[in-house]
Coordinates of C-alpha atoms and ligand atoms in Angstrom, one line a residue:
M16 CA 134.1 65.9 126.9
E17 CA 136.3 65.6 130.0
N18 CA 135.5 67.2 133.3
I19 CA 131.7 67.3 133.1
S20 CA 129.6 65.6 135.7
V21 CA 126.3 66.0 137.6
N22 CA 126.1 67.2 141.2
S23 CA 123.6 66.4 144.0
L24 CA 121.2 69.1 142.8
G25 CA 121.0 67.4 139.4
H26 CA 122.9 70.2 137.8
L27 CA 125.7 69.8 135.2
T28 CA 129.1 70.6 136.5
F29 CA 132.1 71.6 134.5
C30 CA 135.6 71.4 136.0
G31 CA 133.9 71.0 139.3
M32 CA 131.7 74.1 139.0
D33 CA 127.9 74.1 139.0
T34 CA 127.1 75.4 135.5
L35 CA 123.9 77.1 136.8
S36 CA 126.0 79.2 139.2
V37 CA 128.4 80.1 136.4
A38 CA 125.5 81.1 134.1
R39 CA 123.9 83.1 136.9
D40 CA 127.2 85.0 137.7
F41 CA 128.4 85.6 134.2
G42 CA 125.1 85.6 132.1
T43 CA 124.3 83.7 129.0
P44 CA 125.1 82.9 126.3
L45 CA 128.5 82.2 127.7
Y46 CA 131.6 80.4 126.3
V47 CA 133.3 78.4 129.1
M48 CA 136.7 76.9 128.6
D49 CA 138.6 74.4 130.7
E50 CA 142.0 76.0 130.9
V51 CA 143.7 73.0 132.5
S52 CA 142.7 70.7 129.7
V53 CA 143.7 73.2 127.0
R54 CA 147.2 73.3 128.6
K55 CA 147.3 69.5 128.9
E56 CA 146.6 69.2 125.2
C57 CA 149.4 71.7 124.4
R58 CA 151.8 69.6 126.5
K59 CA 150.7 66.4 124.8
F60 CA 151.6 67.9 121.4
K61 CA 154.9 69.4 122.7
D62 CA 156.0 66.3 124.6
S63 CA 155.2 64.0 121.7
I64 CA 157.4 66.0 119.4
T65 CA 160.2 65.8 122.0
E66 CA 159.7 62.0 122.5
Y67 CA 159.1 60.9 119.0
Y68 CA 160.9 63.6 116.9
D69 CA 163.8 64.5 119.1
G70 CA 162.3 67.9 119.8
K71 CA 163.1 69.0 116.3
G72 CA 159.8 70.7 115.7
L73 CA 157.3 73.4 116.7
V74 CA 153.6 73.0 117.3
C75 CA 151.9 76.2 116.3
Y76 CA 148.4 76.6 117.6
A77 CA 146.0 77.7 114.8
S78 CA 144.6 80.8 116.4
K79 CA 141.6 81.0 114.1
A80 CA 140.0 78.3 116.2
L81 CA 139.8 80.6 119.2
C82 CA 141.7 83.9 119.2
C83 CA 141.9 86.4 122.0
V84 CA 144.7 87.9 124.0
Y85 CA 144.2 85.5 126.9
M86 CA 144.5 82.5 124.6
C87 CA 147.6 83.8 122.9
R88 CA 149.3 84.4 126.2
L89 CA 148.4 80.9 127.4
I90 CA 149.9 79.4 124.2
A91 CA 153.0 81.5 124.7
E92 CA 153.3 80.2 128.3
E93 CA 153.1 76.6 127.0
G94 CA 156.0 77.3 124.6
L95 CA 154.0 76.7 121.4
G96 CA 154.2 78.7 118.2
L97 CA 151.2 80.4 116.6
D98 CA 149.5 80.1 113.2
V99 CA 147.8 83.4 112.3
S100 CA 145.9 84.3 109.2
S101 CA 145.2 88.1 109.3
A102 CA 146.7 91.3 110.6
G103 CA 144.0 91.1 113.3
E104 CA 145.3 87.8 114.6
I105 CA 148.9 89.1 114.4
Y106 CA 147.9 92.2 116.3
T107 CA 146.2 90.1 119.0
A108 CA 149.3 87.9 119.4
L109 CA 151.6 90.9 119.6
K110 CA 149.4 92.5 122.2
A111 CA 149.7 89.2 124.2
G112 CA 153.5 89.6 124.0
F113 CA 153.9 86.6 121.7
D114 CA 157.4 86.1 120.3
P115 CA 157.0 87.1 116.6
E116 CA 159.7 84.6 115.6
K117 CA 157.3 81.8 116.6
I118 CA 154.4 83.0 114.4
V119 CA 153.5 81.6 111.0
F120 CA 151.4 83.9 108.8
H121 CA 149.0 82.0 106.6
G122 CA 146.2 82.9 104.2
N123 CA 145.4 82.6 100.5
F124 CA 145.4 86.3 100.1
K125 CA 147.3 88.7 102.3
T126 CA 147.1 92.4 101.4
D127 CA 150.3 94.4 100.8
A128 CA 149.5 96.2 104.1
E129 CA 149.3 92.9 105.9
L130 CA 152.5 91.6 104.4
D131 CA 154.2 94.9 105.2
Y132 CA 152.9 94.7 108.8
A133 CA 154.3 91.1 109.1
L134 CA 157.7 92.1 107.7
E135 CA 157.8 95.2 110.0
N136 CA 157.1 93.0 113.0
K137 CA 159.6 90.3 112.0
I138 CA 157.0 87.5 111.9
G139 CA 158.9 84.2 111.8
R140 CA 157.4 82.6 108.7
I141 CA 155.3 84.3 106.0
E142 CA 153.5 81.9 103.8
A143 CA 153.5 82.6 100.0
D144 CA 150.2 81.1 98.7
G145 CA 151.0 81.5 95.0
F146 CA 153.1 83.2 92.4
G147 CA 151.4 86.6 92.9
E148 CA 151.9 86.6 96.6
L149 CA 155.5 85.4 96.2
R150 CA 156.3 88.3 93.8
R151 CA 154.6 90.9 96.1
L152 CA 156.4 89.6 99.1
A153 CA 159.7 89.7 97.3
A154 CA 159.1 93.3 96.2
L155 CA 157.9 94.4 99.6
A156 CA 160.9 92.8 101.4
A157 CA 163.3 94.2 98.9
A158 CA 161.9 97.7 99.3
K159 CA 162.4 97.4 103.1
G160 CA 165.9 95.9 102.7
V161 CA 165.0 92.8 104.6
T162 CA 164.8 89.1 103.9
A163 CA 161.4 87.4 104.1
N164 CA 161.5 83.9 105.7
V165 CA 159.0 82.2 103.5
L166 CA 156.8 79.1 103.7
L167 CA 155.5 77.9 100.3
R168 CA 152.0 76.4 100.5
V169 CA 151.8 73.3 98.4
K170 CA 148.7 71.4 97.4
P171 CA 149.9 67.8 97.9
G172 CA 146.9 66.4 96.1
V173 CA 145.6 64.5 99.1
D174 CA 141.9 64.7 100.0
A175 CA 141.4 63.5 103.5
H176 CA 137.7 64.0 103.5
T177 CA 136.7 60.9 101.6
H178 CA 135.9 57.6 103.1
E179 CA 139.2 56.2 101.9
F180 CA 141.3 59.3 101.4
I181 CA 142.4 59.8 97.9
Q182 CA 145.1 61.6 96.0
T183 CA 143.2 63.5 93.4
G184 CA 140.9 66.4 93.1
Q185 CA 142.7 68.7 95.4
I186 CA 144.1 70.8 92.5
D187 CA 140.8 72.7 92.6
S188 CA 141.5 74.6 95.8
K189 CA 142.1 78.3 96.3
F190 CA 145.0 77.5 98.6
G191 CA 148.6 77.0 97.5
V192 CA 150.3 75.8 94.4
A193 CA 149.8 72.3 93.0
L194 CA 152.4 69.6 92.8
E195 CA 150.9 67.6 90.1
N196 CA 151.0 70.2 87.3
G197 CA 154.5 71.5 88.1
E198 CA 153.3 74.7 89.6
A199 CA 154.9 74.1 93.0
F200 CA 158.3 73.3 91.5
A201 CA 158.2 76.4 89.4
A202 CA 157.3 78.4 92.5
V203 CA 160.3 77.0 94.4
K204 CA 162.6 77.9 91.5
E205 CA 161.2 81.4 91.4
A206 CA 161.4 81.8 95.2
L207 CA 165.1 80.7 95.1
S208 CA 165.8 83.4 92.5
Y209 CA 164.9 86.3 94.8
G210 CA 167.5 87.8 97.0
S211 CA 164.9 89.2 99.4
I212 CA 163.4 85.7 100.0
S213 CA 164.7 82.8 102.0
L214 CA 162.7 79.7 101.3
K215 CA 162.6 78.1 104.7
C216 CA 159.7 75.8 104.6
L217 CA 157.3 73.7 102.5
G218 CA 153.8 73.7 103.9
C219 CA 150.5 72.0 103.4
H220 CA 147.1 71.5 105.1
I221 CA 144.9 68.6 104.0
G222 CA 141.7 69.5 105.8
S223 CA 140.0 69.6 109.2
Q224 CA 138.4 67.2 111.6
I225 CA 140.4 64.3 110.3
F226 CA 140.2 61.1 112.4
E227 CA 142.8 58.8 110.7
I228 CA 146.5 59.0 111.0
E229 CA 147.4 57.6 107.6
P230 CA 146.5 60.8 105.6
F231 CA 149.0 62.8 107.6
C232 CA 151.7 60.1 107.1
H233 CA 151.0 59.8 103.4
T234 CA 151.0 63.6 102.9
A235 CA 154.4 63.9 104.7
E236 CA 155.9 61.3 102.4
I237 CA 154.6 63.2 99.3
M238 CA 156.0 66.4 100.6
L239 CA 159.4 64.8 101.3
E240 CA 159.5 63.4 97.8
F241 CA 159.0 66.9 96.6
A242 CA 161.8 68.1 98.9
A243 CA 164.0 65.4 97.4
K244 CA 163.2 66.5 93.8
I245 CA 164.1 70.1 94.8
K246 CA 167.4 68.9 96.3
N247 CA 168.3 66.8 93.3
E248 CA 167.3 69.2 90.6
L249 CA 168.0 72.6 92.2
G250 CA 170.6 71.7 94.8
Y251 CA 168.7 73.2 97.6
E252 CA 167.5 71.4 100.7
V253 CA 164.4 73.1 102.2
P254 CA 165.0 72.8 106.0
E255 CA 161.5 72.8 107.3
L256 CA 158.2 70.9 106.7
N257 CA 154.9 72.3 107.9
L258 CA 152.1 69.6 107.8
G259 CA 149.3 72.0 108.9
G260 CA 146.5 71.1 111.2
G261 CA 143.3 69.1 111.0
F262 CA 143.4 66.7 113.9
G263 CA 139.8 65.6 114.7
I264 CA 137.9 65.7 118.0
K265 CA 134.9 63.9 119.4
Y266 CA 131.7 66.1 119.0
T267 CA 129.3 63.2 119.4
Q268 CA 129.5 59.5 120.1
V269 CA 130.0 58.6 116.5
D270 CA 133.3 60.5 116.2
T271 CA 136.5 58.4 116.6
P272 CA 139.5 60.7 116.5
A273 CA 143.0 59.4 116.7
D274 CA 145.1 60.1 119.8
T275 CA 147.5 63.0 119.5
A276 CA 150.6 61.1 120.7
E277 CA 149.8 58.1 118.5
C278 CA 149.5 60.4 115.5
I279 CA 152.8 62.2 116.1
K280 CA 154.5 58.9 116.8
A281 CA 153.4 57.5 113.5
V282 CA 154.1 60.6 111.5
S283 CA 157.6 61.0 113.0
A284 CA 158.5 57.4 112.2
R285 CA 157.3 57.7 108.6
V286 CA 159.1 61.0 108.1
K287 CA 162.4 59.6 109.5
A288 CA 162.1 56.5 107.3
K289 CA 161.3 58.4 104.2
C290 CA 164.2 60.9 104.8
K291 CA 166.6 57.9 105.1
E292 CA 165.2 56.4 101.9
L293 CA 165.5 59.7 100.0
G294 CA 168.9 60.8 101.4
L295 CA 167.4 63.9 103.0
D296 CA 168.3 65.5 106.4
V297 CA 165.3 65.1 108.8
P298 CA 163.5 68.4 108.5
F299 CA 162.4 70.7 111.3
I300 CA 158.7 69.9 111.5
M301 CA 155.7 72.2 112.2
L302 CA 152.2 71.1 113.1
E303 CA 149.2 73.5 113.4
P304 CA 146.4 72.0 115.5
G305 CA 143.5 74.4 116.2
R306 CA 140.4 72.4 116.9
K307 CA 142.3 69.7 118.8
I308 CA 143.7 72.2 121.3
V309 CA 140.5 73.9 122.2
G310 CA 137.4 72.3 120.5
D311 CA 136.5 69.7 123.1
K312 CA 137.8 71.8 126.0
G313 CA 134.9 74.2 126.0
L314 CA 131.1 74.4 126.1
T315 CA 128.5 77.1 125.6
L316 CA 125.8 77.9 128.2
Y317 CA 122.4 79.3 127.0
T318 CA 119.2 80.1 128.8
V319 CA 116.0 78.6 127.3
G320 CA 113.7 81.5 126.4
E321 CA 110.7 79.7 125.1
V322 CA 109.6 76.2 124.2
K323 CA 107.3 76.0 121.2
E324 CA 105.6 72.7 120.7
I325 CA 104.0 72.2 117.3
P326 CA 101.8 69.1 117.6
N327 CA 102.8 66.4 115.1
V328 CA 105.6 68.6 113.7
R329 CA 108.3 69.3 116.2
T330 CA 109.3 71.0 119.4
Y331 CA 111.5 74.1 119.2
V332 CA 113.6 74.9 122.3
I333 CA 114.5 78.5 121.8
A334 CA 117.8 79.6 123.2
D335 CA 119.1 83.1 123.9
G336 CA 121.9 82.6 121.4
G337 CA 122.3 80.6 118.2
M338 CA 123.9 81.3 114.8
T339 CA 125.4 84.5 116.0
D340 CA 127.6 82.7 118.6
N341 CA 127.7 79.3 116.8
P342 CA 127.1 79.3 113.1
R343 CA 128.5 75.7 112.6
Y344 CA 125.2 73.9 112.2
M345 CA 124.1 76.4 109.6
L346 CA 127.4 76.2 107.8
Y347 CA 128.3 72.5 108.0
Q348 CA 125.3 70.8 109.7
A349 CA 127.8 70.2 112.5
E350 CA 126.4 67.9 115.2
Y351 CA 126.7 68.6 118.9
E352 CA 125.7 67.0 122.1
V353 CA 123.3 69.2 124.1
I354 CA 122.5 68.7 127.8
N355 CA 119.8 70.4 129.9
A356 CA 122.2 71.6 132.6
S357 CA 119.3 72.3 135.0
R358 CA 118.1 68.7 134.8
A359 CA 121.2 66.8 133.9
D360 CA 120.3 63.9 136.1
K361 CA 117.1 63.2 134.2
P362 CA 116.8 61.0 131.1
K363 CA 117.0 62.5 127.6
D364 CA 113.5 61.5 126.7
S365 CA 112.5 64.2 124.3
T366 CA 113.5 65.0 120.8
V367 CA 113.8 68.6 119.9
T368 CA 115.2 71.3 117.6
V369 CA 117.3 73.8 119.5
C370 CA 117.1 77.1 117.7
G371 CA 118.4 80.6 118.1
R372 CA 116.7 83.9 118.3
T373 CA 117.6 85.7 115.0
C374 CA 115.2 86.4 112.2
E375 CA 116.4 83.3 110.3
S376 CA 114.6 80.0 110.1
G377 CA 117.9 78.3 109.6
D378 CA 119.3 79.6 112.9
K379 CA 119.7 76.3 114.7
I380 CA 122.1 74.6 117.0
G381 CA 120.8 71.2 116.0
E382 CA 117.7 69.2 114.9
G383 CA 116.5 65.8 116.2
L384 CA 118.4 66.3 119.4
K385 CA 117.8 64.1 122.4
L386 CA 117.2 66.3 125.4
Q387 CA 115.8 66.1 128.9
Q388 CA 112.3 67.6 129.4
T389 CA 112.9 71.4 129.1
V390 CA 111.0 74.5 130.2
P391 CA 111.8 78.2 129.9
G392 CA 114.5 79.3 132.3
D393 CA 116.5 76.1 132.1
I394 CA 120.1 76.3 131.2
L395 CA 121.4 74.4 128.2
A396 CA 125.0 73.3 127.7
V397 CA 126.2 72.7 124.1
L398 CA 129.4 70.6 124.4
S399 CA 132.6 70.9 122.5
T400 CA 132.2 74.4 121.3
G401 CA 135.7 75.6 122.1
A402 CA 136.8 75.9 118.5
Y403 CA 135.4 78.0 115.7
N404 CA 132.5 79.3 117.8
Y405 CA 133.7 82.6 119.4
S406 CA 136.0 83.1 116.4
M407 CA 133.2 82.8 113.9
S408 CA 130.6 84.7 115.9
S409 CA 128.8 87.7 114.5
N410 CA 126.6 90.7 115.4
Y411 CA 123.8 89.8 113.1
N412 CA 120.5 91.4 114.3
R413 CA 122.9 93.6 116.4
I414 CA 123.0 91.0 119.0
P415 CA 126.0 91.6 121.4
K416 CA 128.7 88.8 121.4
P417 CA 128.9 86.6 124.5
A418 CA 131.7 86.7 127.0
A419 CA 134.3 83.9 127.1
V420 CA 135.6 82.7 130.4
F421 CA 138.3 80.2 131.4
I422 CA 138.0 78.0 134.5
K423 CA 141.3 77.2 136.2
D424 CA 141.7 75.8 139.7
N425 CA 138.2 76.6 140.8
R426 CA 138.5 80.2 139.6
I427 CA 136.7 81.8 136.7
I428 CA 138.7 84.2 134.6
T429 CA 137.0 86.5 132.0
A430 CA 139.1 86.4 128.9
V431 CA 136.6 88.3 126.7
R432 CA 133.9 90.4 128.2
R433 CA 130.4 90.4 127.0
Q434 CA 129.6 93.1 124.4
T435 CA 127.4 95.9 125.4
L436 CA 124.8 97.7 123.3
D437 CA 127.4 100.5 123.0
D438 CA 129.9 98.1 121.7
V439 CA 127.4 97.1 119.0
I440 CA 127.2 100.7 117.8
S441 CA 130.9 101.5 118.5
N442 CA 131.8 101.9 114.8
D443 CA 128.7 103.8 113.8
V444 CA 129.4 107.4 113.0
L445 CA 127.0 109.3 115.2
Ligands
LLP598 N1 146.7 75.3 109.4 C1 146.0 75.9 108.3 C2 146.9 76.4 107.2 C3 144.6 75.9 108.3 O1 144.0 76.4 107.2 C4 143.9 75.5 109.4 C5 142.4 75.5 109.4 C6 144.6 74.9 110.5 C7 145.9 74.9 110.5 C8 143.8 74.4 111.7 O2 143.0 73.4 111.4 P1 142.3 72.5 112.6 O3 143.5 71.8 113.4 O4 141.6 73.4 113.5 O5 141.4 71.6 111.9 N2 135.6 76.7 110.4 C9 135.8 75.3 110.2 C10 137.2 74.9 110.2 C11 138.1 75.6 109.2 C12 139.5 75.3 109.2 C13 140.3 76.1 108.3 N3 141.7 76.0 108.4 C14 135.0 74.6 111.2 O6 134.3 75.2 112.1 O7 134.9 73.3 111.3

């Protein structure tokens, strides 16, 4: 992670601020974001599209990674678009004043009410994830007397999550329509038959936390071959191509993600070359990075409540948060680097399990973690928790959700305030 260091007191600093002071002033658990680095990453994406793709594209931040009004406003200020996947995310974006024309609405099932809401608010692109959704969308748009600008989600048959990515197996996915069995082509044909639908875009998303560049290039080529088939057989050139997100970040030392600019440079070159080969116009391109924009730009601070040493078994360092604010170890055995922020100048000479406080044995942040000697009252920093932490948090055990703050120019801005006990019961009918 960038912008972390150790000060003369031996405390971990983040963006030049003593994390112990931040924890004292804002409480723990606390999500802390580095706003300057988030903005820098946004610009990297945008500038790369300008430099390597002649600006003919839109980078849409995948808001599921971290969604709040503050974040949507920041993304709008940076001139990016937004990928949303529920009415809740649309509502958040609209509250932030986000231009609806730059929003792409995804999801493998959107209710009629959500589709209606998207049409009503003139959301720029609405994804059709299958035949059923296409038909519902066509009917809803027709009933409103409007045209829905549609993105058709295609399963390109690329599985990027294998050692050597492969081109099979992906037909078994709940997302989209498959290329290989003719479903996608039939869906395009049907989409073109509806007066209330304008097929603007072919879209795909091949996975998340991908380190290599080649799967993106290869997928782009497959999608363009499909676009060429549509052009040749149906006489329609789909003007846009959405390649989804999935750009990996470094959680621990073993992770080796590709550089954003390098990736866009390579994809742009391959898209242009393939279009030339196939006789297609170069499409307007969309990318949807989520994790890459925020993941390694934030950390979580916890206070250690107890340390439980079980001789010959293991040592539990018990934090005042856990699965309720970061369920990723539980869900994916995700690995994180953890630092004792109170003793960051000391060697990591103990091996511990950092666990949470809920009534679940599996409530862990990590096992076999190297950590400095730790005692109750110490502050822990779990690095690279900017993505899919706050957005996947829960109120299990009726634990209030933490606050999220952004550091910018030596100032700390509260983007999401800490929940109170009254917030926890706010939907209960008294
Ligand atoms: N576009 C679409 C259509 C997606 O489904 C996703 C993520 C993205 C973009 C953004 O992907 P990213 O650039 O962030 O990898 N909860 C999991 C990640 C689930 C990703 C789901 N879709 C995690 O914590 O690792």
